[in-house]
């Protein structure tokens, strides 16, 4: 939903705004409520399966995000060397390998979850556990990782009521940016993509 928009028009999410600015060809595969992992068969097509349906073109940049819905469902973090898609790290490993095989020449960027209050009362895991796990797997695969969980990096602080009232779909929404929020974060991602491309 970070890319889909969750009620926001798809051409208003920040990747679409950025693509329009630079006249890029943009494919958006985001889905609301999607998990990365296959844990408990919650999703028919979680990211670890669904990436295979992406167009067989030759993109310059592939942007990936995920983890919020894995957190919601208490998906085990797993281990760094895992290929168990019922775990978060295992699913990331399988997906990243598959994306590397599918798009060998693309620069890849993963953006973590935002920070948000701990809302899963059935799990001791927090947003930071998933964010840090994603960072570790990204480092293993040479994938640039945008630390969206850090307000100093992303400009997003979902723990701040004033921020949510101004930049989220509703004041009680701790996940989804409105159009003003998308416009707020777009320059942050724009600079990160530019820096990553220079390094790439």
mmCIF file of C-alpha atoms in Angstrom:
data_model
loop_
_atom_site.group_PDB
_atom_site.id
_atom_site.type_symbol
_atom_site.label_atom_id
_atom_site.label_comp_id
_atom_site.label_asym_id
_atom_site.label_seq_id
_atom_site.Cartn_x
_atom_site.Cartn_y
_atom_site.Cartn_z
ATOM 1 C CA UNK A 1 0.000 0.000 0.000
ATOM 2 C CA UNK A 2 3.028 2.299 0.376
ATOM 3 C CA UNK A 3 3.223 2.273 -3.438
ATOM 4 C CA UNK A 4 -0.419 1.514 -4.263
ATOM 5 C CA UNK A 5 -1.688 4.502 -2.308
ATOM 6 C CA UNK A 6 -4.410 2.965 -0.102
ATOM 7 C CA UNK A 7 -7.146 5.285 -1.345
ATOM 8 C CA UNK A 8 -4.813 7.814 -2.936
ATOM 9 C CA UNK A 9 -4.788 8.040 -6.715
ATOM 10 C CA UNK A 10 -1.963 5.913 -8.099
ATOM 11 C CA UNK A 11 -0.552 8.857 -10.034
ATOM 12 C CA UNK A 12 -0.217 10.699 -6.712
ATOM 13 C CA UNK A 13 2.146 8.243 -4.997
ATOM 14 C CA UNK A 14 5.694 9.543 -4.806
ATOM 15 C CA UNK A 15 7.216 7.153 -7.411
ATOM 16 C CA UNK A 16 4.576 8.272 -9.908
ATOM 17 C CA UNK A 17 5.237 11.931 -9.106
ATOM 18 C CA UNK A 18 8.951 11.359 -9.619
ATOM 19 C CA UNK A 19 8.377 9.497 -12.876
ATOM 20 C CA UNK A 20 6.190 12.331 -14.151
ATOM 21 C CA UNK A 21 8.862 14.886 -13.256
ATOM 22 C CA UNK A 22 11.524 13.074 -15.300
ATOM 23 C CA UNK A 23 9.240 11.598 -17.958
ATOM 24 C CA UNK A 24 10.164 8.056 -16.957
ATOM 25 C CA UNK A 25 8.213 4.994 -18.018
ATOM 26 C CA UNK A 26 6.757 3.761 -14.735
ATOM 27 C CA UNK A 27 5.230 0.417 -13.788
ATOM 28 C CA UNK A 28 3.528 0.219 -10.396
ATOM 29 C CA UNK A 29 3.050 -3.289 -9.001
ATOM 30 C CA UNK A 30 2.011 -2.190 -5.516
ATOM 31 C CA UNK A 31 -0.951 -3.825 -3.803
ATOM 32 C CA UNK A 32 -2.742 -2.827 -0.637
ATOM 33 C CA UNK A 33 -2.265 -5.224 2.265
ATOM 34 C CA UNK A 34 0.393 -7.366 0.576
ATOM 35 C CA UNK A 35 3.029 -9.260 2.544
ATOM 36 C CA UNK A 36 6.545 -10.139 1.455
ATOM 37 C CA UNK A 37 6.417 -13.646 2.924
ATOM 38 C CA UNK A 38 4.227 -16.720 2.462
ATOM 39 C CA UNK A 39 3.634 -16.990 6.229
ATOM 40 C CA UNK A 40 0.373 -18.778 7.084
ATOM 41 C CA UNK A 41 -0.757 -18.380 3.459
ATOM 42 C CA UNK A 42 -2.220 -14.982 4.373
ATOM 43 C CA UNK A 43 -1.753 -13.735 0.790
ATOM 44 C CA UNK A 44 -2.426 -15.694 -2.373
ATOM 45 C CA UNK A 45 0.369 -13.767 -4.084
ATOM 46 C CA UNK A 46 2.809 -12.213 -1.609
ATOM 47 C CA UNK A 47 5.744 -10.273 -3.016
ATOM 48 C CA UNK A 48 7.995 -13.320 -2.911
ATOM 49 C CA UNK A 49 5.704 -14.964 -5.479
ATOM 50 C CA UNK A 50 4.271 -11.942 -7.247
ATOM 51 C CA UNK A 51 7.583 -10.470 -8.447
ATOM 52 C CA UNK A 52 7.599 -13.239 -11.075
ATOM 53 C CA UNK A 53 4.611 -11.578 -12.754
ATOM 54 C CA UNK A 54 6.482 -8.321 -13.325
ATOM 55 C CA UNK A 55 7.010 -7.378 -16.951
ATOM 56 C CA UNK A 56 10.014 -8.965 -18.645
ATOM 57 C CA UNK A 57 11.496 -5.661 -19.707
ATOM 58 C CA UNK A 58 14.876 -4.167 -18.871
ATOM 59 C CA UNK A 59 14.258 -1.499 -16.213
ATOM 60 C CA UNK A 60 16.985 0.876 -15.133
ATOM 61 C CA UNK A 61 15.676 1.027 -11.568
ATOM 62 C CA UNK A 62 13.618 -1.413 -9.502
ATOM 63 C CA UNK A 63 12.088 -0.062 -6.296
ATOM 64 C CA UNK A 64 10.824 -2.500 -3.675
ATOM 65 C CA UNK A 65 9.080 -1.941 -0.372
ATOM 66 C CA UNK A 66 7.529 -4.274 2.167
ATOM 67 C CA UNK A 67 7.376 -5.394 5.756
ATOM 68 C CA UNK A 68 4.454 -3.492 7.225
ATOM 69 C CA UNK A 69 1.956 -6.273 6.582
ATOM 70 C CA UNK A 70 4.467 -8.923 7.629
ATOM 71 C CA UNK A 71 4.670 -7.059 10.923
ATOM 72 C CA UNK A 72 0.869 -6.962 11.134
ATOM 73 C CA UNK A 73 0.772 -10.747 10.841
ATOM 74 C CA UNK A 74 3.668 -11.477 13.187
ATOM 75 C CA UNK A 75 5.854 -13.059 10.526
ATOM 76 C CA UNK A 76 9.052 -14.520 12.036
ATOM 77 C CA UNK A 77 12.151 -12.513 11.111
ATOM 78 C CA UNK A 78 14.222 -15.600 10.253
ATOM 79 C CA UNK A 79 17.962 -15.619 9.622
ATOM 80 C CA UNK A 80 20.248 -13.858 7.195
ATOM 81 C CA UNK A 81 21.103 -17.008 5.237
ATOM 82 C CA UNK A 82 17.539 -18.346 5.130
ATOM 83 C CA UNK A 83 15.532 -19.228 2.034
ATOM 84 C CA UNK A 84 12.430 -20.112 4.073
ATOM 85 C CA UNK A 85 9.737 -17.910 2.544
ATOM 86 C CA UNK A 86 7.603 -18.268 5.678
ATOM 87 C CA UNK A 87 10.094 -15.895 7.311
ATOM 88 C CA UNK A 88 10.728 -12.260 6.446
ATOM 89 C CA UNK A 89 14.454 -12.539 5.777
ATOM 90 C CA UNK A 90 14.032 -15.802 3.919
ATOM 91 C CA UNK A 91 11.384 -14.331 1.658
ATOM 92 C CA UNK A 92 13.550 -11.273 0.980
ATOM 93 C CA UNK A 93 16.482 -13.508 0.045
ATOM 94 C CA UNK A 94 14.392 -15.512 -2.398
ATOM 95 C CA UNK A 95 12.805 -12.409 -3.897
ATOM 96 C CA UNK A 96 16.074 -10.502 -4.236
ATOM 97 C CA UNK A 97 17.756 -13.455 -5.924
ATOM 98 C CA UNK A 98 14.811 -13.777 -8.287
ATOM 99 C CA UNK A 99 14.846 -10.070 -9.103
ATOM 100 C CA UNK A 100 18.598 -10.157 -9.701
ATOM 101 C CA UNK A 101 18.118 -13.037 -12.127
ATOM 102 C CA UNK A 102 15.167 -11.333 -13.809
ATOM 103 C CA UNK A 103 16.728 -7.865 -14.066
ATOM 104 C CA UNK A 104 20.525 -8.349 -13.968
ATOM 105 C CA UNK A 105 21.319 -4.819 -15.138
ATOM 106 C CA UNK A 106 18.877 -2.899 -12.937
ATOM 107 C CA UNK A 107 19.837 -0.815 -9.945
ATOM 108 C CA UNK A 108 17.662 -1.947 -7.047
ATOM 109 C CA UNK A 109 16.467 0.050 -4.070
ATOM 110 C CA UNK A 110 14.512 -1.237 -1.087
ATOM 111 C CA UNK A 111 12.664 1.209 1.126
ATOM 112 C CA UNK A 112 11.890 0.106 4.679
ATOM 113 C CA UNK A 113 8.717 0.571 6.673
ATOM 114 C CA UNK A 114 8.069 3.924 8.341
ATOM 115 C CA UNK A 115 8.349 4.128 12.098
ATOM 116 C CA UNK A 116 4.980 3.602 13.797
ATOM 117 C CA UNK A 117 3.622 2.738 17.248
ATOM 118 C CA UNK A 118 3.711 -0.932 18.206
ATOM 119 C CA UNK A 119 0.206 -2.100 17.279
ATOM 120 C CA UNK A 120 0.609 -5.895 17.132
ATOM 121 C CA UNK A 121 -0.237 -7.019 20.667
ATOM 122 C CA UNK A 122 0.370 -10.681 19.773
ATOM 123 C CA UNK A 123 4.016 -10.140 18.843
ATOM 124 C CA UNK A 124 7.073 -8.761 20.576
ATOM 125 C CA UNK A 125 8.490 -7.696 17.195
ATOM 126 C CA UNK A 126 8.497 -4.003 16.273
ATOM 127 C CA UNK A 127 8.756 -2.022 13.059
ATOM 128 C CA UNK A 128 12.471 -1.653 13.746
ATOM 129 C CA UNK A 129 13.003 -5.413 13.743
ATOM 130 C CA UNK A 130 11.659 -5.612 10.193
ATOM 131 C CA UNK A 131 13.483 -2.483 9.065
ATOM 132 C CA UNK A 132 16.835 -3.687 10.393
ATOM 133 C CA UNK A 133 16.289 -7.182 8.975
ATOM 134 C CA UNK A 134 15.640 -5.661 5.550
ATOM 135 C CA UNK A 135 18.798 -3.565 5.851
ATOM 136 C CA UNK A 136 20.877 -6.665 6.558
ATOM 137 C CA UNK A 137 19.464 -8.612 3.615
ATOM 138 C CA UNK A 138 19.897 -5.604 1.313
ATOM 139 C CA UNK A 139 23.549 -5.352 2.297
ATOM 140 C CA UNK A 140 24.033 -9.025 1.455
ATOM 141 C CA UNK A 141 22.577 -8.550 -2.028
ATOM 142 C CA UNK A 142 24.114 -5.160 -2.793
ATOM 143 C CA UNK A 143 20.713 -3.496 -2.842
ATOM 144 C CA UNK A 144 20.506 0.141 -1.789
ATOM 145 C CA UNK A 145 18.347 0.521 1.315
ATOM 146 C CA UNK A 146 16.435 3.695 2.081
ATOM 147 C CA UNK A 147 15.965 3.966 5.848
ATOM 148 C CA UNK A 148 12.408 5.235 5.739
ATOM 149 C CA UNK A 149 11.983 4.333 9.414
ATOM 150 C CA UNK A 150 14.329 7.191 10.358
ATOM 151 C CA UNK A 151 12.513 10.565 10.332
ATOM 152 C CA UNK A 152 15.866 12.291 9.759
ATOM 153 C CA UNK A 153 16.160 10.367 6.483
ATOM 154 C CA UNK A 154 12.578 10.188 5.208
ATOM 155 C CA UNK A 155 10.943 13.172 6.877
ATOM 156 C CA UNK A 156 8.183 10.806 8.070
ATOM 157 C CA UNK A 157 7.357 10.416 11.758
ATOM 158 C CA UNK A 158 4.254 8.298 12.182
ATOM 159 C CA UNK A 159 4.512 8.619 15.976
ATOM 160 C CA UNK A 160 3.813 12.364 15.730
ATOM 161 C CA UNK A 161 0.102 13.256 15.818
ATOM 162 C CA UNK A 162 0.741 16.640 14.215
ATOM 163 C CA UNK A 163 2.605 14.991 11.342
ATOM 164 C CA UNK A 164 -0.203 12.488 10.749
ATOM 165 C CA UNK A 165 -2.857 15.195 10.768
ATOM 166 C CA UNK A 166 -1.009 17.077 8.038
ATOM 167 C CA UNK A 167 0.489 14.313 5.909
ATOM 168 C CA UNK A 168 -1.505 11.078 6.333
ATOM 169 C CA UNK A 169 -4.763 9.887 4.813
ATOM 170 C CA UNK A 170 -6.362 10.508 8.217
ATOM 171 C CA UNK A 171 -5.031 11.639 11.611
ATOM 172 C CA UNK A 172 -5.359 8.067 12.897
ATOM 173 C CA UNK A 173 -3.568 6.517 9.918
ATOM 174 C CA UNK A 174 -0.058 5.442 10.932
ATOM 175 C CA UNK A 175 0.902 4.009 7.544
ATOM 176 C CA UNK A 176 -0.399 5.899 4.529
ATOM 177 C CA UNK A 177 0.645 9.304 3.274
ATOM 178 C CA UNK A 178 -1.766 11.687 1.594
ATOM 179 C CA UNK A 179 -0.797 13.763 -1.439
ATOM 180 C CA UNK A 180 0.931 16.364 0.740
ATOM 181 C CA UNK A 181 2.888 13.584 2.411
ATOM 182 C CA UNK A 182 3.896 12.118 -0.938
ATOM 183 C CA UNK A 183 5.117 15.521 -2.078
ATOM 184 C CA UNK A 184 7.017 15.854 1.192
ATOM 185 C CA UNK A 185 8.945 12.598 0.788
ATOM 186 C CA UNK A 186 9.516 12.702 -2.959
ATOM 187 C CA UNK A 187 12.631 14.944 -2.807
ATOM 188 C CA UNK A 188 14.130 12.645 -0.144
ATOM 189 C CA UNK A 189 13.777 9.645 -2.433
ATOM 190 C CA UNK A 190 14.839 11.684 -5.447
ATOM 191 C CA UNK A 191 18.154 12.540 -3.801
ATOM 192 C CA UNK A 192 18.669 8.976 -2.572
ATOM 193 C CA UNK A 193 18.061 7.576 -6.051
ATOM 194 C CA UNK A 194 20.473 10.132 -7.549
ATOM 195 C CA UNK A 195 23.158 9.270 -4.989
ATOM 196 C CA UNK A 196 22.615 5.547 -5.518
ATOM 197 C CA UNK A 197 22.850 5.923 -9.288
ATOM 198 C CA UNK A 198 26.107 7.835 -8.922
ATOM 199 C CA UNK A 199 27.485 5.017 -6.803
ATOM 200 C CA UNK A 200 26.022 2.305 -9.044
#
